[in-house]
Amino acid sequence: MENTKILLLDDREENLLSLKAILNRGDIEIYATTSPNEALRIVWENDIAVALVDVQMPGMDGFEFAETLLSNPKTKEILIVFVTAISKETTYAVKGLKTGAIDYLYKPLDPYITNAKVDSLIRLARSQKEIRDKNKLLENYATIILNSPDIIATMEPETGNIISINPSVETILGLSPSALLGITMLDLLVDPVNSSLREVLVKRTYIGGDTIVVEDQFYGRLRQPVWLELRIMYKNRLLFVNLHDVEKRKAHERALIYAQNQAEKARKVKEAFLANMSHEIRTPLNGIIGLGNILAATELDLAQQDLISMLRQSSGSLLNILNDILDISKIDEGKFSIIPTSTDLRLLGKGIIDLMKFKAEEKKLDLQLVVDQSVPESVKADGMRINQILLNLVGNALKFTQTGRVLLKIEHLSEVSSGHKVKFSVDDSGIGMSEEHISNIFSEYGQASENTSHQYGGTGLGLTISQKLVRLMGSELEVNSKFNEGSQFFFTLVLPDAHEKVGEVKPPVSFQDLPPFEGKKVLVAEDNPINALLLRKYLKTWQMDTTMVVNGREAVDALKEQNYDLIILDTRMPEMDGFQTARFARKQLHVKTPILSLSATVLPEEIDQAIQAGMNDTLSKPFEPEKLHIKIGLLLSRGVTNL
């Protein structure tokens, strides 16, 4: 605690020394002077609590000094004790008390009496100071409450009746403070029965002493609802409530929720569009690829084989464009994952060159692969996605190069702690780009210039999806190019060792050479006649007893008539789609037969929907006959499902 400051005023120095000796204590701080004027300066500059003043002094006596202190607001609270040796008469004492003194000490001073009186005066001074400080604090609080932009109120805990409330209630709710005294705050609520405040009052959750924060809707000006945040604190058997206007925040929240709902609707519309587009394109594309497979299995002359090869290449290009569109959508929605597996970069590069060699030979271009000897035999990488990127880059290079060469390089830059730093690059001697054109090539559906698409074809999706895939792998697709001098696209990946050798990729097997499923009964529901023709051809070749129907309703009727070893359902059919058919078969007919879903979309949502409907596996169109054969083999080996 801070020491109490005491003033000693006496015209004799020896008296001051005597008083100092008597009051030599650790809890007080003494200011002593023989001059009344000096004493006035001391009390003005210091927070003096008690003054021991001699009565008889030249120039200004003790009574005059006391009157001076009493007349000034800054010094009037000082406790004055007169020290005198003149008289103990009543009239003399009364004169001193009238000038502002509260007691007398008589000379010669008794040390015990002097200390006792000083003790009581110190306690009194401290008590008065504490009261003054609290009063000042209360005045400050009152000022804050009166001028607060929030509504501040006190309430009875049992009833919620308002005891006091500040003027802000008129600004926020348009109600007079005096009119609210004695009524319950629940009456001001839009829905008092289901309000948070009522729950607090009923459950008495405030008893613990913690500040409780709730929100309720009040009737505001013109009876318009207003959201207020209530901070409730229980103290001295009263509820102190601070009500803050949160209507703007609530409006922002409502706008945010609306925007989120709109975004969700837009996402669902986009998904529905992509699913429908995928279905509408993949369904005929499956027919084109399937018919190409059937034709390839017949006896053809060289010219016909070339035509079939071009048919396959064209359908493959169309499928790549469709996959690019869906991949971009999945990456943008965060539904795309990079899955590292054991990958042989040499085999990967060779596969790209073998696939693109035909296009290079058409344009008489030199297409080469260069792989550093120090590139490891096997690394952990998402080979399928690297293959997709490099196919796009090599395809672009061949498209925009009229003479010269295209070079695919895989370089080992260095070894790092996490693996091998490998650079992939595609160099060409094509048309190149200016600095202005380079800035546009990675934008979605954008190309170097407006006439590029018209002159060379393409959607502009290849570089966009490639850049997104490279970024998912933690790198950046970069370009160096000069107009009419060629371009280089490159990216660098850090790839760890796989410590296992990658087997060679087997060439595709003709569907006629796949082993049969002799005597197995299969029910197929497919509404597209070309796809139905292909499925019938494949299944007949594999010696399966096949029943074909065109929708889910016919499939259900067939299931009521006989049992099958396998059911194949297209997901989108008239009258009853594949999902509805599978659910009906499982729940109503209690069919345990394995069901394979044939879907013309590759969206994860539709795959999940198929499994939830009761299907055992899915196969996306367009599909290779070998993949269909593998799926059928797996499902038949499982037999009756537990679904």
XYZ file of C-alpha atoms in Angstrom:
643
model
C 0.000 0.000 0.000
C 1.201 3.518 -0.796
C 2.567 5.488 2.197
C 0.322 8.192 3.654
C 1.693 11.726 3.155
C 1.720 14.010 6.245
C 2.530 17.732 6.437
C 4.194 19.221 9.535
C 3.941 23.053 9.801
C 5.547 24.875 12.766
C 7.536 28.119 12.905
C 10.065 26.505 15.236
C 12.573 24.057 13.769
C 13.012 22.242 17.107
C 9.280 21.473 17.207
C 9.480 19.966 13.715
C 12.433 17.812 14.780
C 10.458 16.630 17.810
C 7.411 15.717 15.691
C 9.583 13.905 13.146
C 11.126 11.844 15.916
C 7.727 10.905 17.315
C 6.331 9.999 13.854
C 9.343 8.091 12.589
C 7.410 5.190 10.962
C 7.591 3.194 7.742
C 4.008 3.747 6.615
C 4.065 7.531 6.362
C 5.940 10.068 4.278
C 6.662 13.363 6.084
C 6.861 16.836 4.519
C 8.023 19.476 7.076
C 8.371 23.279 6.808
C 8.437 26.413 9.002
C 6.811 28.575 6.282
C 3.024 28.675 5.696
C 3.611 29.739 2.069
C 5.980 26.798 1.529
C 3.364 24.567 3.161
C 0.746 25.772 0.643
C 3.091 24.873 -2.221
C 3.633 21.392 -0.729
C -0.081 20.620 -0.392
C -0.686 21.889 -3.944
C 2.008 19.665 -5.459
C 1.528 16.550 -3.303
C -1.396 14.426 -2.267
C -1.262 15.336 1.455
C -3.694 13.367 3.645
C -3.014 14.805 7.129
C -1.596 18.192 8.222
C -0.285 18.875 11.762
C -0.334 22.688 11.992
C 0.974 24.998 14.725
C -1.621 27.639 15.668
C 0.604 30.650 16.408
C 2.909 31.570 13.522
C 4.093 34.931 12.223
C 2.495 36.255 9.029
C -0.218 33.548 8.676
C -1.440 31.739 11.785
C -2.792 28.187 11.838
C -6.449 29.288 11.631
C -5.796 31.305 8.458
C -3.829 28.430 6.944
C -6.692 25.997 7.664
C -9.254 28.376 6.154
C -7.103 28.650 3.009
C -7.020 24.847 2.629
C -10.756 24.524 3.240
C -11.576 27.109 0.583
C -9.797 25.247 -2.234
C -11.502 22.121 -3.754
C -8.109 20.494 -4.287
C -7.070 20.752 -0.618
C -10.340 20.821 1.296
C -10.219 17.044 2.012
C -6.935 17.317 3.994
C -7.426 16.331 7.664
C -6.054 19.208 9.829
C -4.900 18.786 13.433
C -3.841 21.910 15.351
C -0.754 21.649 17.550
C -0.802 24.320 20.294
C 0.460 25.201 23.778
C -1.813 28.232 24.306
C -5.111 27.134 25.751
C -7.520 24.257 26.187
C -10.545 26.533 26.493
C -13.730 25.507 24.692
C -14.091 28.768 22.764
C -10.562 28.403 21.461
C -11.186 24.793 20.363
C -14.479 25.743 18.673
C -12.722 28.453 16.655
C -10.234 25.877 15.373
C -12.929 23.363 14.440
C -14.847 26.078 12.525
C -11.809 26.812 10.371
C -11.701 23.162 9.235
C -9.598 21.338 11.841
C -10.829 17.990 13.183
C -8.692 17.704 16.351
C -6.086 19.269 18.636
C -2.715 18.122 19.966
C -1.394 19.987 22.996
C 2.219 20.754 23.754
C 4.220 19.278 25.224
C 3.317 16.344 22.952
C 2.779 12.893 24.413
C 4.337 10.418 21.939
C 1.699 7.713 22.610
C -1.260 10.051 22.220
C 0.299 11.657 19.138
C 0.903 8.274 17.436
C -2.566 7.031 18.362
C -4.238 10.092 16.896
C -2.073 9.940 13.766
C -3.033 6.239 13.361
C -6.743 7.028 13.524
C -6.292 9.936 11.127
C -4.393 7.763 8.643
C -7.190 5.162 8.704
C -9.770 7.873 8.271
C -7.827 9.476 5.402
C -7.453 6.145 3.620
C -11.124 5.331 4.098
C -12.143 8.717 2.724
C -9.779 8.344 -0.243
C -11.208 4.917 -1.024
C -14.730 6.364 -0.911
C -13.715 9.253 -3.176
C -12.046 6.851 -5.644
C -15.112 4.615 -5.705
C -17.391 7.569 -6.187
C -15.234 8.758 -9.044
C -15.271 5.266 -10.533
C -19.044 5.129 -10.195
C -19.300 8.497 -11.892
C -17.140 7.174 -14.737
C -19.267 4.033 -14.997
C -22.400 6.126 -15.003
C -20.967 8.265 -17.806
C -20.027 5.163 -19.777
C -23.450 3.571 -19.275
C -25.337 6.737 -20.179
C -23.285 7.272 -23.336
C -22.851 3.633 -24.381
C -24.181 2.769 -27.868
C -25.299 -0.589 -26.387
C -28.356 -1.077 -24.216
C -27.248 -1.680 -20.617
C -29.820 -2.866 -18.093
C -30.194 -4.502 -14.695
C -32.919 -7.104 -14.112
C -34.458 -9.172 -11.372
C -33.252 -12.761 -11.878
C -36.557 -14.366 -10.875
C -38.848 -12.348 -13.147
C -36.656 -10.659 -15.729
C -38.196 -7.339 -14.674
C -36.142 -4.308 -15.702
C -34.760 -2.327 -12.764
C -32.692 0.167 -14.766
C -31.916 0.737 -18.419
C -29.853 3.346 -20.271
C -31.045 5.770 -22.995
C -29.681 3.641 -25.880
C -32.860 1.565 -25.711
C -34.653 4.494 -27.325
C -32.087 4.665 -30.155
C -32.117 0.912 -30.876
C -35.682 -0.161 -30.038
C -37.496 3.194 -30.072
C -38.689 2.760 -26.464
C -38.495 5.242 -23.592
C -36.277 4.042 -20.687
C -38.756 5.264 -18.053
C -41.620 3.322 -19.693
C -39.698 0.040 -19.382
C -38.983 0.117 -15.657
C -40.759 -2.696 -13.851
C -41.797 -4.673 -16.942
C -40.141 -7.954 -17.930
C -37.614 -7.916 -20.763
C -39.325 -10.995 -22.189
C -42.191 -8.727 -23.282
C -39.832 -6.991 -25.718
C -39.013 -10.216 -27.586
C -40.504 -11.372 -30.876
C -40.797 -14.966 -29.622
C -40.499 -14.938 -25.811
C -41.609 -18.584 -25.383
C -38.734 -19.983 -27.460
C -36.191 -17.308 -26.585
C -32.659 -17.884 -25.313
C -33.210 -15.307 -22.538
C -36.207 -17.259 -21.194
C -34.113 -20.436 -21.138
C -31.405 -18.623 -19.113
C -33.981 -17.338 -16.625
C -35.789 -20.681 -16.288
C -32.690 -22.860 -15.997
C -30.851 -20.246 -13.888
C -27.669 -20.922 -15.828
C -26.319 -17.573 -14.623
C -25.837 -18.870 -11.063
C -22.296 -20.083 -11.774
C -21.120 -16.486 -12.199
C -19.848 -16.902 -15.767
C -20.866 -14.384 -18.392
C -23.566 -15.947 -20.573
C -23.842 -14.859 -24.213
C -27.081 -15.466 -26.134
C -28.879 -13.899 -29.073
C -32.562 -12.981 -29.308
C -34.829 -11.090 -31.664
C -36.469 -7.948 -30.241
C -39.167 -5.698 -31.645
C -37.458 -2.513 -32.858
C -38.715 0.697 -34.355
C -42.008 0.297 -36.261
C -42.152 -3.245 -34.835
C -39.375 -4.374 -37.157
C -37.439 -7.353 -35.685
C -33.889 -6.582 -34.541
C -31.286 -9.136 -33.470
C -29.478 -8.288 -30.231
C -26.625 -10.097 -28.528
C -27.158 -10.358 -24.750
C -24.160 -10.662 -22.408
C -25.622 -11.633 -19.036
C -23.728 -11.555 -15.705
C -25.082 -12.341 -12.248
C -23.762 -10.306 -9.313
C -25.160 -9.017 -6.008
C -28.423 -10.851 -6.706
C -28.962 -8.869 -9.889
C -28.608 -9.640 -13.583
C -26.477 -7.136 -15.475
C -27.240 -7.304 -19.203
C -25.407 -5.698 -22.116
C -27.484 -5.794 -25.319
C -25.501 -5.211 -28.522
C -27.115 -4.640 -31.908
C -25.994 -7.489 -34.213
C -28.577 -6.945 -36.947
C -25.889 -6.020 -39.528
C -23.887 -9.124 -38.664
C -27.025 -11.245 -38.887
C -27.863 -9.682 -42.240
C -24.332 -10.489 -43.402
C -24.739 -14.061 -42.140
C -28.038 -14.389 -43.977
C -26.421 -13.037 -47.140
C -23.534 -15.466 -46.688
C -25.896 -18.413 -46.195
C -27.852 -17.328 -49.264
C -24.621 -17.068 -51.268
C -23.551 -20.510 -50.040
C -26.920 -21.960 -51.001
C -26.688 -20.347 -54.424
C -23.141 -21.672 -54.823
C -24.324 -25.133 -53.792
C -27.179 -24.931 -56.294
C -24.739 -23.801 -58.978
C -22.413 -26.674 -58.064
C -25.258 -29.167 -58.333
C -26.358 -27.674 -61.653
C -22.762 -27.902 -62.865
C -22.500 -31.502 -61.668
C -25.804 -32.366 -63.324
C -24.644 -30.725 -66.549
C -21.303 -32.540 -66.464
C -22.988 -35.852 -65.681
C -25.500 -35.352 -68.486
C -22.837 -34.164 -70.929
C -20.608 -37.085 -69.994
C -23.492 -39.507 -70.486
C -24.582 -38.026 -73.805
C -21.031 -38.069 -75.212
C -19.704 -41.275 -73.659
C -22.702 -43.368 -74.701
C -22.233 -42.907 -78.475
C -18.452 -42.840 -77.970
C -18.674 -46.271 -76.359
C -20.492 -47.433 -79.475
C -17.833 -45.973 -81.772
C -14.948 -47.540 -79.830
C -16.821 -50.834 -79.452
C -17.640 -51.053 -83.152
C -13.979 -50.317 -83.867
C -13.001 -53.237 -81.619
C -15.445 -55.563 -83.386
C -14.216 -54.461 -86.808
C -10.600 -54.885 -85.725
C -11.386 -58.518 -84.845
C -12.525 -59.251 -88.452
C -10.345 -59.955 -91.472
C -9.221 -56.597 -92.892
C -6.868 -55.540 -95.642
C -4.107 -53.007 -94.930
C -6.165 -50.003 -96.028
C -9.046 -51.035 -93.759
C -6.670 -51.601 -90.860
C -5.346 -48.048 -91.326
C -8.914 -46.735 -91.302
C -9.674 -48.648 -88.079
C -6.453 -47.259 -86.586
C -7.510 -43.709 -87.463
C -11.011 -44.383 -86.092
C -9.512 -45.498 -82.786
C -7.166 -42.523 -82.700
C -10.026 -40.079 -83.355
C -12.267 -41.627 -80.703
C -9.346 -41.647 -78.282
C -8.774 -37.923 -78.891
C -12.442 -37.205 -78.221
C -12.297 -39.214 -75.004
C -9.180 -37.295 -73.903
C -10.979 -33.960 -74.422
C -13.939 -35.162 -72.375
C -11.645 -36.423 -69.598
C -9.815 -33.085 -69.571
C -13.087 -31.218 -68.970
C -14.053 -33.534 -66.111
C -10.547 -33.451 -64.619
C -10.570 -29.638 -64.518
C -13.905 -29.720 -62.719
C -12.665 -32.282 -60.170
C -9.438 -30.342 -59.505
C -11.322 -27.066 -59.013
C -13.631 -28.745 -56.472
C -10.747 -30.401 -54.608
C -11.920 -33.901 -55.538
C -8.797 -34.906 -57.442
C -5.947 -36.882 -55.916
C -2.406 -37.656 -57.036
C -1.676 -41.358 -56.403
C 2.035 -42.274 -56.594
C 2.840 -45.836 -57.701
C 5.950 -47.597 -58.992
C 6.649 -46.024 -62.384
C 9.281 -46.716 -65.042
C 9.880 -43.344 -66.701
C 11.629 -44.986 -69.687
C 8.607 -47.210 -70.419
C 6.344 -44.211 -69.911
C 8.290 -42.097 -72.408
C 8.496 -44.948 -74.927
C 4.735 -45.473 -74.699
C 4.129 -41.804 -75.522
C 6.492 -41.890 -78.524
C 4.913 -45.129 -79.827
C 1.424 -43.630 -79.497
C 2.314 -40.318 -81.198
C 4.640 -41.757 -83.850
C 1.796 -42.110 -86.354
C 0.945 -38.400 -86.144
C 4.644 -37.438 -86.453
C 5.083 -39.630 -89.529
C 2.012 -38.033 -91.124
C 3.726 -34.616 -90.931
C 7.202 -36.047 -91.622
C 8.501 -34.795 -88.268
C 11.385 -36.271 -86.308
C 9.930 -37.431 -82.948
C 12.553 -38.551 -80.423
C 12.843 -39.612 -76.791
C 15.984 -38.848 -74.765
C 16.303 -40.276 -71.235
C 19.399 -39.714 -69.076
C 21.214 -42.891 -68.089
C 21.144 -41.713 -64.462
C 17.324 -41.698 -64.357
C 16.339 -44.533 -61.932
C 14.617 -47.655 -63.274
C 11.646 -47.162 -60.969
C 10.349 -44.142 -59.038
C 7.269 -43.371 -56.967
C 5.073 -41.155 -59.173
C 1.557 -40.873 -60.528
C 2.555 -42.326 -63.877
C -0.931 -41.995 -65.354
C -0.992 -38.234 -64.700
C 2.591 -37.666 -65.876
C 1.650 -39.614 -69.001
C -1.417 -37.374 -69.439
C 0.701 -34.216 -69.104
C 3.402 -35.363 -71.508
C 0.841 -36.612 -74.043
C -0.733 -33.156 -74.018
C 2.641 -31.451 -74.417
C 3.858 -33.769 -77.188
C 0.470 -33.581 -78.941
C 0.613 -29.775 -78.835
C 4.197 -29.746 -80.097
C 3.265 -31.971 -83.076
C 0.175 -29.856 -83.775
C 2.096 -26.558 -83.930
C 5.220 -27.852 -85.709
C 5.232 -28.025 -89.511
C 8.865 -28.959 -90.139
C 11.775 -30.141 -88.022
C 11.560 -32.157 -84.826
C 9.859 -32.732 -81.482
C 12.008 -33.933 -78.593
C 10.761 -35.463 -75.325
C 13.523 -35.319 -72.695
C 13.641 -36.848 -69.221
C 16.719 -35.503 -67.376
C 18.148 -36.435 -63.987
C 19.179 -33.099 -62.446
C 20.375 -34.186 -59.002
C 19.798 -36.376 -55.980
C 18.119 -34.743 -52.982
C 17.215 -36.000 -49.525
C 13.688 -36.978 -50.598
C 14.610 -38.635 -53.895
C 15.599 -37.660 -57.432
C 15.108 -34.273 -59.041
C 13.861 -35.054 -62.560
C 13.138 -32.561 -65.325
C 10.553 -33.363 -68.011
C 10.635 -31.216 -71.144
C 9.175 -31.154 -74.641
C 11.089 -29.130 -77.257
C 9.810 -28.348 -80.731
C 10.816 -26.313 -83.785
C 7.274 -25.067 -84.348
C 5.570 -21.688 -84.634
C 6.601 -20.511 -81.181
C 4.963 -17.651 -79.279
C 5.523 -14.027 -78.451
C 5.703 -12.808 -74.816
C 2.163 -11.462 -75.162
C 0.800 -14.820 -76.302
C 2.592 -16.810 -73.567
C 0.591 -15.033 -70.840
C -2.680 -16.522 -72.163
C -1.819 -20.142 -72.871
C -2.513 -21.570 -69.379
C -5.939 -19.927 -68.954
C -8.958 -22.201 -69.190
C -10.214 -22.560 -72.751
C -7.589 -20.005 -73.796
C -5.045 -20.259 -76.602
C -2.107 -18.169 -77.699
C -4.160 -16.094 -80.121
C -7.704 -15.958 -81.498
C -6.819 -17.560 -84.831
C -4.859 -20.447 -83.261
C -7.939 -22.600 -82.744
C -9.218 -21.810 -86.229
C -5.902 -22.624 -87.909
C -4.666 -25.566 -85.810
C -7.764 -26.852 -83.986
C -8.099 -27.865 -80.344
C -9.992 -26.668 -77.288
C -7.173 -25.025 -75.356
C -7.822 -27.422 -72.447
C -4.606 -29.441 -72.748
C -2.231 -26.892 -71.214
C -4.785 -25.856 -68.592
C -5.235 -29.390 -67.260
C -1.493 -30.028 -67.552
C -0.676 -26.963 -65.440
C -3.249 -27.955 -62.815
C -1.875 -31.495 -62.632
C 1.715 -30.279 -62.342
C 0.717 -27.950 -59.497
C -1.015 -30.818 -57.698
C 2.359 -32.581 -57.837
C 4.022 -29.558 -56.216
C 5.667 -28.046 -59.266
C 5.005 -25.518 -62.041
C 4.687 -25.982 -65.790
C 6.919 -23.393 -67.469
C 7.577 -22.329 -71.042
C 10.406 -20.799 -73.045
C 9.441 -19.712 -76.534
C 10.333 -17.373 -79.382
C 8.030 -16.484 -82.217
C 8.738 -18.638 -85.320
C 11.655 -20.370 -83.527
C 9.923 -23.039 -81.435
C 8.975 -23.669 -77.812
C 10.054 -25.651 -74.778
C 7.573 -26.695 -72.089
C 9.095 -28.147 -68.936
C 8.501 -29.001 -65.281
C 10.586 -30.520 -62.503
C 9.498 -33.144 -59.958
C 11.217 -34.655 -56.940
C 10.506 -38.399 -57.125
C 11.553 -40.967 -54.490
C 12.946 -44.394 -55.401
C 10.310 -47.115 -55.725
C 12.799 -49.949 -54.974
C 10.877 -52.315 -57.227
C 10.899 -53.063 -60.921
C 7.895 -52.153 -63.045
C 6.568 -54.908 -65.268
C 6.149 -54.281 -68.970
C 2.762 -53.155 -70.153
C 0.933 -55.962 -71.904
C -0.663 -55.189 -75.289
C -4.483 -55.181 -75.316
C -6.091 -58.587 -75.856
C -8.850 -59.036 -78.440
C -12.209 -59.792 -76.821
C -12.386 -62.982 -78.947
C -9.295 -64.368 -77.193
C -10.625 -63.917 -73.649
C -11.762 -67.074 -71.769
C -15.522 -67.832 -71.819
C -18.072 -67.887 -68.987
C -19.874 -70.878 -70.416
C -23.520 -71.303 -69.399
C -23.661 -68.300 -67.020
C -26.967 -66.435 -67.133
C -26.752 -62.651 -67.370
C -29.495 -60.008 -67.459
C -28.541 -56.793 -69.297
C -30.606 -53.567 -69.166
C -29.351 -51.054 -71.784
C -31.525 -48.582 -73.680
C -28.956 -47.502 -76.302
C -29.254 -49.906 -79.261
C -25.607 -49.668 -80.322
C -24.302 -50.302 -76.810
C -26.827 -53.135 -76.448
C -25.504 -54.615 -79.698
C -21.922 -54.415 -78.442
C -22.751 -56.010 -75.086
C -24.676 -58.817 -76.782
C -21.722 -59.416 -79.116
C -19.161 -59.521 -76.272
C -21.279 -61.718 -73.991
C -22.210 -64.109 -76.805
C -18.522 -64.454 -77.695
C -17.839 -65.327 -74.038
C -20.617 -67.992 -74.233
C -22.981 -66.366 -71.743
C -26.753 -66.947 -71.795
C -27.880 -63.323 -72.209
C -31.296 -61.686 -71.664
C -31.486 -58.134 -73.055
C -34.035 -55.515 -71.872
C -34.272 -51.788 -72.604
C -35.164 -50.312 -69.180
C -35.353 -50.998 -65.477
C -39.065 -51.865 -65.527
C -38.418 -54.747 -67.940
C -35.417 -55.803 -65.847
C -37.607 -56.051 -62.727
C -40.156 -58.145 -64.653
C -37.371 -60.466 -65.850
C -36.024 -60.855 -62.301
C -39.488 -61.919 -61.119
C -39.518 -64.702 -63.726
C -36.100 -66.323 -63.199
C -32.740 -66.178 -61.451
C -29.511 -64.928 -63.003
C -25.816 -65.309 -62.212
C -25.126 -61.642 -63.020
C -27.070 -58.424 -63.629
C -25.651 -55.564 -65.751
C -27.563 -52.262 -65.483
C -27.059 -49.003 -67.347
C -27.531 -46.181 -64.832
C -29.610 -43.897 -67.074
C -32.662 -45.488 -68.664
C -36.271 -44.424 -69.297
C -39.148 -45.435 -66.950
C -36.837 -46.835 -64.261
C -33.105 -46.054 -64.136
C -30.338 -48.350 -62.919
C -30.274 -46.952 -59.383
C -34.027 -47.448 -58.905
C -33.834 -50.921 -60.412
C -31.014 -52.005 -58.099
C -32.810 -50.650 -54.999
C -36.062 -52.386 -55.979
C -34.263 -55.670 -56.685
C -32.475 -55.605 -53.314
C -35.298 -54.357 -51.068
C -38.484 -55.635 -52.722
C -37.362 -58.764 -54.575
C -34.533 -59.599 -52.132
C -32.237 -60.430 -55.060
C -28.714 -61.419 -53.980
C -27.259 -61.642 -57.499
C -24.138 -59.481 -58.131
C -24.988 -56.266 -60.019
C -22.564 -54.383 -62.297
C -23.329 -50.722 -63.045
C -22.538 -49.421 -66.527
C -22.279 -45.633 -66.275
C -21.579 -43.044 -68.930
C -20.137 -40.696 -66.278
C -17.008 -40.939 -64.152
C -18.128 -38.564 -61.387
C -17.464 -39.896 -57.858
C -20.996 -38.912 -56.788
C -22.562 -41.291 -59.306
C -20.206 -44.118 -58.365
C -21.146 -43.652 -54.675
C -24.815 -43.521 -55.630
C -24.478 -46.837 -57.461
C -22.911 -48.578 -54.458
C -25.523 -47.131 -52.083
C -28.294 -48.353 -54.393
C -27.052 -51.933 -53.960
C -24.730 -52.427 -56.929
C -21.496 -54.349 -56.344
C -19.206 -52.665 -58.883
C -19.156 -50.014 -61.591
C -17.663 -49.718 -65.064
C -17.505 -46.398 -66.890
C -18.219 -45.986 -70.581
C -16.457 -46.111 -72.914
C -14.779 -49.317 -71.774
C -12.442 -51.844 -73.319
C -13.880 -55.373 -73.611
C -11.007 -56.707 -71.498
C -12.040 -54.491 -68.549
C -15.638 -55.695 -68.829
C -14.383 -59.297 -68.879
C -12.299 -58.714 -65.725
C -15.253 -57.144 -63.865
C -17.563 -60.016 -64.838
C -14.984 -62.595 -63.749
C -14.566 -60.959 -60.332
C -18.317 -60.699 -59.697
C -19.031 -64.274 -60.809
C -16.240 -65.573 -58.577
C -17.889 -63.898 -55.559
C -21.244 -65.450 -56.349
C -24.229 -64.459 -54.231
C -23.707 -61.126 -52.495
C -24.473 -60.419 -48.832
C -26.225 -57.134 -49.639
